[in-house]
Tab-separated table of N, CA and C in Angstrom:
chain	number	residue	atom	x	y	z
A	1	MET	N	184.012	-94.361	-131.227
A	1	MET	CA	183.102	-93.788	-130.410
A	1	MET	C	181.630	-93.797	-130.724
A	2	LYS	N	181.283	-93.662	-132.012
A	2	LYS	CA	180.063	-93.915	-132.570
A	2	LYS	C	179.440	-95.333	-132.275
A	3	LYS	N	180.393	-96.228	-132.482
A	3	LYS	CA	180.010	-97.741	-132.165
A	3	LYS	C	179.618	-97.943	-130.781
A	4	ILE	N	180.398	-97.174	-129.767
A	4	ILE	CA	180.129	-97.386	-128.381
A	4	ILE	C	178.691	-96.747	-128.055
A	5	PHE	N	178.403	-95.588	-128.583
A	5	PHE	CA	177.312	-94.927	-128.443
A	5	PHE	C	176.148	-95.704	-129.073
A	6	LEU	N	176.194	-96.322	-130.216
A	6	LEU	CA	175.268	-97.076	-130.895
A	6	LEU	C	174.913	-98.285	-129.945
A	7	ILE	N	175.928	-98.926	-129.372
A	7	ILE	CA	175.717	-100.314	-128.686
A	7	ILE	C	174.913	-99.726	-127.127
A	8	LEU	N	175.356	-98.498	-126.712
A	8	LEU	CA	174.767	-98.172	-125.373
A	8	LEU	C	173.217	-97.807	-125.861
A	9	LEU	N	172.910	-97.189	-126.910
A	9	LEU	CA	171.565	-96.839	-127.327
A	9	LEU	C	170.627	-98.134	-127.483
A	10	ILE	N	171.220	-99.098	-128.212
A	10	ILE	CA	170.491	-100.493	-128.375
A	10	ILE	C	170.273	-100.906	-126.949
A	11	THR	N	171.128	-101.081	-126.026
A	11	THR	CA	171.120	-101.568	-124.888
A	11	THR	C	170.030	-100.978	-124.000
A	12	VAL	N	169.992	-99.735	-124.092
A	12	VAL	CA	169.022	-98.893	-123.301
A	12	VAL	C	167.692	-99.132	-123.740
A	13	THR	N	167.561	-99.139	-125.061
A	13	THR	CA	166.215	-99.402	-125.724
A	13	THR	C	165.763	-100.813	-125.448
A	14	ALA	N	166.568	-101.694	-125.329
A	14	ALA	CA	166.068	-103.227	-125.072
A	14	ALA	C	165.584	-103.205	-123.673
A	15	PHE	N	166.444	-102.550	-122.792
A	15	PHE	CA	165.932	-102.640	-121.381
A	15	PHE	C	164.643	-101.938	-121.165
A	16	ALA	N	164.511	-100.744	-121.860
A	16	ALA	CA	163.215	-99.993	-121.692
A	16	ALA	C	161.933	-100.807	-122.157
A	17	ALA	N	162.292	-101.634	-123.347
A	17	ALA	CA	161.241	-102.330	-123.747
A	17	ALA	C	160.783	-103.652	-122.955
A	18	LYS	N	161.948	-104.195	-122.318
A	18	LYS	CA	161.687	-105.217	-121.392
A	18	LYS	C	160.838	-104.821	-119.980
A	19	ALA	N	161.185	-103.514	-119.544
A	19	ALA	CA	160.651	-103.191	-118.399
A	19	ALA	C	159.078	-102.761	-118.648
A	20	GLN	N	158.792	-102.318	-119.907
A	20	GLN	CA	157.439	-101.898	-120.261
A	20	GLN	C	156.570	-103.208	-120.338
A	21	ASP	N	157.129	-104.313	-121.017
A	21	ASP	CA	156.322	-105.573	-120.976
A	21	ASP	C	156.207	-106.121	-119.670
A	22	ALA	N	157.064	-105.952	-118.846
A	22	ALA	CA	156.919	-106.516	-117.332
A	22	ALA	C	155.840	-105.612	-116.733
A	23	SER	N	155.745	-104.333	-116.845
A	23	SER	CA	154.873	-103.350	-116.338
A	23	SER	C	153.303	-103.799	-116.933
A	24	SER	N	153.274	-104.152	-117.999
A	24	SER	CA	151.941	-104.675	-118.747
A	24	SER	C	151.455	-105.934	-117.885
A	25	LEU	N	152.381	-106.887	-117.803
A	25	LEU	CA	152.019	-107.984	-117.104
A	25	LEU	C	151.578	-107.790	-115.715
A	26	ILE	N	152.264	-106.817	-114.992
A	26	ILE	CA	151.769	-106.750	-113.559
A	26	ILE	C	150.562	-105.931	-113.638
A	27	ASN	N	150.254	-104.996	-114.473
A	27	ASN	CA	149.140	-104.389	-114.581
A	27	ASN	C	147.814	-105.327	-115.057
A	28	ALA	N	148.115	-106.238	-115.756
A	28	ALA	CA	147.117	-107.296	-116.074
A	28	ALA	C	146.836	-107.994	-114.713
A	29	LEU	N	147.751	-108.406	-113.855
A	29	LEU	CA	147.527	-109.074	-112.622
A	29	LEU	C	146.556	-108.119	-111.750
A	30	ARG	N	147.034	-106.854	-111.654
A	30	ARG	CA	146.466	-105.923	-110.917
A	30	ARG	C	144.901	-105.558	-111.280
A	31	SER	N	144.688	-105.860	-112.416
A	31	SER	CA	143.436	-105.582	-112.911
A	31	SER	C	142.509	-106.851	-112.675
A	32	GLY	N	143.050	-107.897	-112.210
A	32	GLY	CA	142.221	-109.141	-111.695
A	32	GLY	C	141.859	-109.852	-113.173
A	33	SER	N	142.477	-109.731	-114.161
A	33	SER	CA	142.076	-110.412	-115.293
A	33	SER	C	142.760	-111.608	-115.694
A	34	ALA	N	142.225	-112.824	-115.654
A	34	ALA	CA	142.926	-113.984	-115.946
A	34	ALA	C	143.016	-113.929	-117.478
A	35	GLU	N	142.268	-113.578	-118.216
A	35	GLU	CA	142.551	-113.457	-119.697
A	35	GLU	C	143.634	-112.699	-119.999
A	36	GLN	N	143.989	-111.421	-119.541
A	36	GLN	CA	144.941	-110.635	-119.904
A	36	GLN	C	146.402	-111.215	-119.269
A	37	VAL	N	146.358	-111.957	-118.271
A	37	VAL	CA	147.496	-112.701	-117.678
A	37	VAL	C	147.865	-113.685	-118.514
A	38	SER	N	146.788	-114.472	-119.071
A	38	SER	CA	147.176	-115.731	-119.964
A	38	SER	C	147.622	-115.401	-121.129
A	39	ASN	N	147.670	-114.207	-121.536
A	39	ASN	CA	148.068	-113.750	-122.817
A	39	ASN	C	149.776	-113.705	-122.578
A	40	TYR	N	150.371	-113.823	-121.596
A	40	TYR	CA	151.734	-113.921	-121.347
A	40	TYR	C	152.241	-115.377	-121.065
A	41	PHE	N	151.365	-116.409	-121.022
A	41	PHE	CA	151.769	-117.763	-120.918
A	41	PHE	C	152.556	-118.236	-121.967
A	42	ASP	N	153.584	-118.948	-121.828
A	42	ASP	CA	154.437	-119.722	-122.682
A	42	ASP	C	153.566	-120.961	-123.203
A	43	LYS	N	154.090	-121.522	-124.226
A	43	LYS	CA	153.262	-122.607	-124.805
A	43	LYS	C	152.936	-123.588	-123.966
A	44	MET	N	154.234	-123.924	-123.013
A	44	MET	CA	153.869	-125.002	-122.022
A	44	MET	C	154.346	-124.223	-120.805
A	45	LEU	N	153.674	-124.550	-119.487
A	45	LEU	CA	153.969	-124.138	-118.366
A	45	LEU	C	153.632	-124.949	-117.158
A	46	ASP	N	154.095	-124.696	-115.920
A	46	ASP	CA	153.670	-125.365	-114.659
A	46	ASP	C	152.796	-124.659	-113.854
A	47	LEU	N	151.631	-125.210	-113.361
A	47	LEU	CA	150.669	-124.467	-112.674
A	47	LEU	C	150.528	-125.293	-111.319
A	48	LYS	N	150.304	-124.347	-110.311
A	48	LYS	CA	149.958	-125.132	-108.959
A	48	LYS	C	149.051	-124.186	-108.334
A	49	PHE	N	147.909	-124.884	-107.828
A	49	PHE	CA	146.882	-124.196	-107.217
A	49	PHE	C	146.621	-124.641	-105.662
A	50	PRO	N	146.164	-123.799	-104.921
A	50	PRO	CA	145.886	-124.346	-103.435
A	50	PRO	C	145.453	-125.544	-103.250
A	51	GLU	N	146.036	-126.549	-102.495
A	51	GLU	CA	145.392	-127.835	-102.086
A	51	GLU	C	145.451	-128.744	-103.238
A	52	LYS	N	146.028	-128.255	-104.231
A	52	LYS	CA	146.091	-129.233	-105.566
A	52	LYS	C	147.508	-129.794	-106.044
A	53	GLU	N	147.699	-130.880	-106.555
A	53	GLU	CA	148.942	-131.459	-106.964
A	53	GLU	C	149.457	-130.179	-108.146
A	54	GLU	N	150.725	-129.938	-108.167
A	54	GLU	CA	151.204	-129.211	-109.328
A	54	GLU	C	151.070	-129.893	-110.621
A	55	ILE	N	150.753	-129.202	-111.639
A	55	ILE	CA	150.503	-129.797	-112.976
A	55	ILE	C	151.746	-129.247	-113.821
A	56	LYS	N	152.505	-130.290	-114.197
A	56	LYS	CA	153.638	-129.897	-115.053
A	56	LYS	C	153.421	-129.893	-116.432
A	57	SER	N	153.835	-129.072	-117.198
A	57	SER	CA	153.721	-128.963	-118.741
A	57	SER	C	152.397	-129.000	-119.200
A	58	ILE	N	151.707	-128.063	-118.741
A	58	ILE	CA	150.243	-127.973	-119.443
A	58	ILE	C	150.226	-126.951	-120.282
A	59	GLY	N	149.479	-127.312	-121.361
A	59	GLY	CA	149.299	-126.261	-122.586
A	59	GLY	C	148.735	-124.886	-122.350
A	60	LYS	N	149.203	-124.022	-123.032
A	60	LYS	CA	148.800	-122.596	-122.826
A	60	LYS	C	147.302	-122.659	-122.756
A	61	ASN	N	146.471	-123.279	-123.628
A	61	ASN	CA	144.983	-123.191	-123.638
A	61	ASN	C	144.380	-123.671	-122.370
A	62	GLN	N	144.813	-124.940	-122.047
A	62	GLN	CA	144.268	-125.556	-120.752
A	62	GLN	C	144.709	-124.645	-119.555
A	63	ALA	N	145.929	-124.143	-119.517
A	63	ALA	CA	146.266	-123.364	-118.476
A	63	ALA	C	145.614	-122.007	-118.277
A	64	SER	N	145.144	-121.445	-119.446
A	64	SER	CA	144.231	-120.171	-119.476
A	64	SER	C	142.965	-120.614	-118.979
A	65	ILE	N	142.448	-121.660	-119.151
A	65	ILE	CA	141.042	-122.059	-118.779
A	65	ILE	C	141.142	-122.250	-117.310
A	66	ALA	N	142.080	-123.034	-116.860
A	66	ALA	CA	142.353	-123.239	-115.414
A	66	ALA	C	142.449	-121.924	-114.429
A	67	LEU	N	143.304	-121.118	-115.066
A	67	LEU	CA	143.515	-119.788	-114.309
A	67	LEU	C	142.108	-118.969	-114.300
A	68	ARG	N	141.450	-118.890	-115.413
A	68	ARG	CA	140.181	-118.242	-115.411
A	68	ARG	C	139.274	-118.805	-114.482
A	69	SER	N	139.134	-119.996	-114.372
A	69	SER	CA	138.119	-120.900	-113.345
A	69	SER	C	138.594	-120.371	-112.019
A	70	PHE	N	139.915	-120.416	-111.667
A	70	PHE	CA	140.339	-120.095	-110.556
A	70	PHE	C	140.130	-118.617	-110.074
A	71	PHE	N	140.332	-117.752	-110.971
A	71	PHE	CA	140.001	-116.356	-110.621
A	71	PHE	C	138.595	-116.066	-110.340
A	72	ASN	N	137.860	-116.759	-111.398
A	72	ASN	CA	136.240	-116.768	-111.238
A	72	ASN	C	135.685	-117.244	-109.908
A	73	GLU	N	136.065	-118.407	-109.496
A	73	GLU	CA	135.578	-119.207	-108.312
A	73	GLU	C	136.041	-118.512	-107.045
A	74	ASN	N	137.120	-117.842	-107.281
A	74	ASN	CA	137.613	-117.212	-105.858
A	74	ASN	C	137.519	-115.728	-105.755
A	75	ASN	N	136.837	-115.159	-106.857
A	75	ASN	CA	136.499	-113.622	-106.864
A	75	ASN	C	137.751	-112.808	-106.745
A	76	ILE	N	138.896	-113.375	-107.648
A	76	ILE	CA	139.971	-112.408	-107.771
A	76	ILE	C	139.678	-111.199	-108.345
A	77	ASN	N	140.114	-110.200	-107.781
A	77	ASN	CA	139.982	-108.870	-108.388
A	77	ASN	C	141.185	-107.853	-108.414
A	78	GLY	N	142.412	-108.429	-107.897
A	78	GLY	CA	143.478	-107.477	-107.854
A	78	GLY	C	144.599	-108.359	-107.601
A	79	PHE	N	145.796	-107.519	-107.472
A	79	PHE	CA	147.161	-108.003	-107.129
A	79	PHE	C	147.985	-106.940	-106.476
A	80	GLU	N	148.557	-107.475	-105.157
A	80	GLU	CA	149.593	-106.657	-104.558
A	80	GLU	C	151.063	-107.153	-104.753
A	81	MET	N	151.841	-106.534	-105.321
A	81	MET	CA	153.178	-107.137	-105.575
A	81	MET	C	153.964	-106.909	-104.301
A	82	SER	N	154.777	-107.917	-103.829
A	82	SER	CA	155.728	-107.831	-102.736
A	82	SER	C	157.157	-107.840	-103.129
A	83	SER	N	157.325	-108.497	-104.131
A	83	SER	CA	158.687	-108.455	-104.761
A	83	SER	C	158.886	-108.876	-106.404
A	84	GLN	N	159.859	-108.458	-106.959
A	84	GLN	CA	160.257	-108.611	-108.335
A	84	GLN	C	161.639	-108.453	-108.439
A	85	ARG	N	162.154	-109.464	-109.073
A	85	ARG	CA	163.666	-109.258	-109.308
A	85	ARG	C	163.855	-110.181	-110.635
A	86	GLU	N	164.937	-109.883	-111.170
A	86	GLU	CA	165.354	-110.546	-112.384
A	86	GLU	C	166.948	-110.978	-112.294
A	87	MET	N	167.108	-112.266	-112.683
A	87	MET	CA	168.387	-112.969	-112.821
A	87	MET	C	168.588	-113.845	-114.061
A	88	SER	N	169.684	-113.510	-114.744
A	88	SER	CA	170.129	-114.238	-115.996
A	88	SER	C	168.865	-114.547	-116.861
A	89	GLY	N	168.107	-113.259	-117.145
A	89	GLY	CA	167.146	-113.441	-118.134
A	89	GLY	C	165.736	-113.966	-117.647
A	90	THR	N	165.716	-114.322	-116.364
A	90	THR	CA	164.351	-115.020	-115.658
A	90	THR	C	164.035	-113.813	-114.569
A	91	MET	N	162.806	-113.578	-114.844
A	91	MET	CA	162.185	-112.651	-113.834
A	91	MET	C	161.271	-113.582	-112.768
A	92	TYR	N	161.240	-113.027	-111.419
A	92	TYR	CA	160.435	-113.593	-110.456
A	92	TYR	C	159.597	-112.491	-109.934
A	93	ILE	N	158.354	-112.829	-109.763
A	93	ILE	CA	157.281	-111.951	-109.165
A	93	ILE	C	156.565	-112.813	-108.066
A	94	ALA	N	156.503	-111.942	-107.030
A	94	ALA	CA	155.627	-112.692	-105.897
A	94	ALA	C	154.694	-111.439	-105.328
A	95	GLY	N	153.680	-111.923	-104.714
A	95	GLY	CA	152.713	-110.998	-104.196
A	95	GLY	C	151.513	-111.657	-103.844
A	96	LYS	N	150.338	-110.852	-103.763
A	96	LYS	CA	149.100	-111.545	-103.193
A	96	LYS	C	148.015	-111.078	-104.194
A	97	LEU	N	147.303	-112.441	-104.664
A	97	LEU	CA	146.115	-112.078	-105.369
A	97	LEU	C	144.818	-111.552	-104.393
A	98	THR	N	144.328	-110.462	-104.697
A	98	THR	CA	143.240	-110.117	-103.719
A	98	THR	C	141.831	-110.521	-104.051
A	99	ASN	N	141.123	-110.572	-103.120
A	99	ASN	CA	139.472	-110.958	-103.453
A	99	ASN	C	138.612	-110.348	-102.523
A	100	GLY	N	138.935	-109.472	-101.520
A	100	GLY	CA	138.177	-108.802	-100.536
A	100	GLY	C	138.259	-109.624	-99.309
A	101	GLY	N	138.988	-110.734	-99.316
A	101	GLY	CA	139.131	-111.603	-98.122
A	101	GLY	C	140.701	-111.865	-97.758
A	102	GLU	N	141.097	-112.807	-97.331
A	102	GLU	CA	142.462	-113.150	-97.082
A	102	GLU	C	143.329	-113.173	-98.390
A	103	GLY	N	142.948	-113.416	-99.544
A	103	GLY	CA	143.699	-113.635	-100.884
A	103	GLY	C	144.387	-114.855	-100.892
A	104	TYR	N	145.277	-114.836	-101.755
A	104	TYR	CA	146.190	-115.902	-102.035
A	104	TYR	C	147.574	-115.484	-102.435
A	105	LYS	N	148.687	-116.168	-101.912
A	105	LYS	CA	149.815	-115.826	-102.321
A	105	LYS	C	150.041	-116.366	-103.686
A	106	LEU	N	150.976	-115.548	-104.544
A	106	LEU	CA	151.003	-115.812	-105.877
A	106	LEU	C	152.817	-115.668	-106.219
A	107	SER	N	153.124	-116.687	-106.956
A	107	SER	CA	154.552	-116.372	-107.463
A	107	SER	C	154.715	-116.957	-108.785
A	108	MET	N	155.413	-116.183	-109.569
A	108	MET	CA	155.652	-116.548	-111.062
A	108	MET	C	157.027	-116.620	-111.464
A	109	MET	N	157.361	-117.237	-112.356
A	109	MET	CA	158.627	-117.291	-112.945
A	109	MET	C	158.422	-116.831	-114.470
A	110	ILE	N	159.209	-116.033	-115.094
A	110	ILE	CA	158.906	-115.453	-116.419
A	110	ILE	C	160.416	-115.461	-117.075
A	111	ARG	N	160.361	-115.906	-118.431
A	111	ARG	CA	161.519	-115.794	-119.120
A	111	ARG	C	161.219	-114.831	-120.572
A	112	TYR	N	162.182	-114.372	-120.765
A	112	TYR	CA	161.939	-113.459	-122.100
A	112	TYR	C	162.303	-114.425	-123.325
A	113	LYS	N	161.316	-114.680	-124.131
A	113	LYS	CA	161.458	-115.492	-125.253
A	113	LYS	C	160.864	-114.803	-126.468
A	114	GLU	N	161.562	-114.757	-127.508
A	114	GLU	CA	160.923	-114.176	-128.826
A	114	GLU	C	160.791	-112.540	-128.611
A	115	GLY	N	161.520	-111.992	-127.671
A	115	GLY	CA	161.501	-110.591	-127.305
A	115	GLY	C	160.470	-110.200	-126.403
A	116	ARG	N	159.734	-111.078	-125.748
A	116	ARG	CA	158.718	-110.698	-124.794
A	116	ARG	C	158.587	-111.654	-123.609
A	117	PRO	N	158.118	-111.148	-122.393
A	117	PRO	CA	158.060	-112.008	-121.319
A	117	PRO	C	156.955	-113.167	-121.540
A	118	GLN	N	157.395	-114.345	-121.242
A	118	GLN	CA	156.522	-115.411	-121.170
A	118	GLN	C	156.563	-116.230	-119.909
A	119	ILE	N	155.245	-116.365	-119.309
A	119	ILE	CA	155.196	-117.005	-118.117
A	119	ILE	C	155.432	-118.389	-118.051
A	120	ILE	N	156.399	-119.164	-117.304
A	120	ILE	CA	156.611	-120.534	-117.286
A	120	ILE	C	156.223	-121.256	-116.200
A	121	THR	N	155.974	-120.580	-114.906
A	121	THR	CA	155.621	-121.081	-113.841
A	121	THR	C	154.577	-120.269	-113.082
A	122	VAL	N	153.404	-120.763	-112.644
A	122	VAL	CA	152.553	-120.107	-111.845
A	122	VAL	C	152.398	-120.884	-110.461
A	123	ARG	N	152.421	-120.400	-109.293
A	123	ARG	CA	152.173	-120.999	-108.017
A	123	ARG	C	151.186	-120.056	-107.220
A	124	ILE	N	150.007	-120.728	-106.873
A	124	ILE	CA	149.120	-120.052	-106.029
A	124	ILE	C	148.894	-120.704	-104.950
A	125	GLY	N	149.033	-120.188	-103.787
A	125	GLY	CA	148.954	-120.875	-102.414
A	125	GLY	C	148.193	-120.100	-101.487
């Protein structure tokens, strides 16, 4: 009985930590801070910006610079989430980056690595 309780406690604790990390990422998007969002980038990721070709396997530093540039050029100041789901350890987030105008659609794919969420794909359209 003690083993079952211990396993249940560990599972609940791990789930709560995962949910908190995801909330921090979503809050970074809502704040409109490219710097905070890029803290969640994996070492290599895929990026897609409006009317540009998708960039495959771009390094974290270059991706951070590109995202910061996009946010600044388009006056991104927030995020409205439309959906979030998780399947097999991969989380999908979709919504709209806001800028006081029409905004931009955003979708992200996030995997948990080394105990924290890491963004592996960003698509803005």
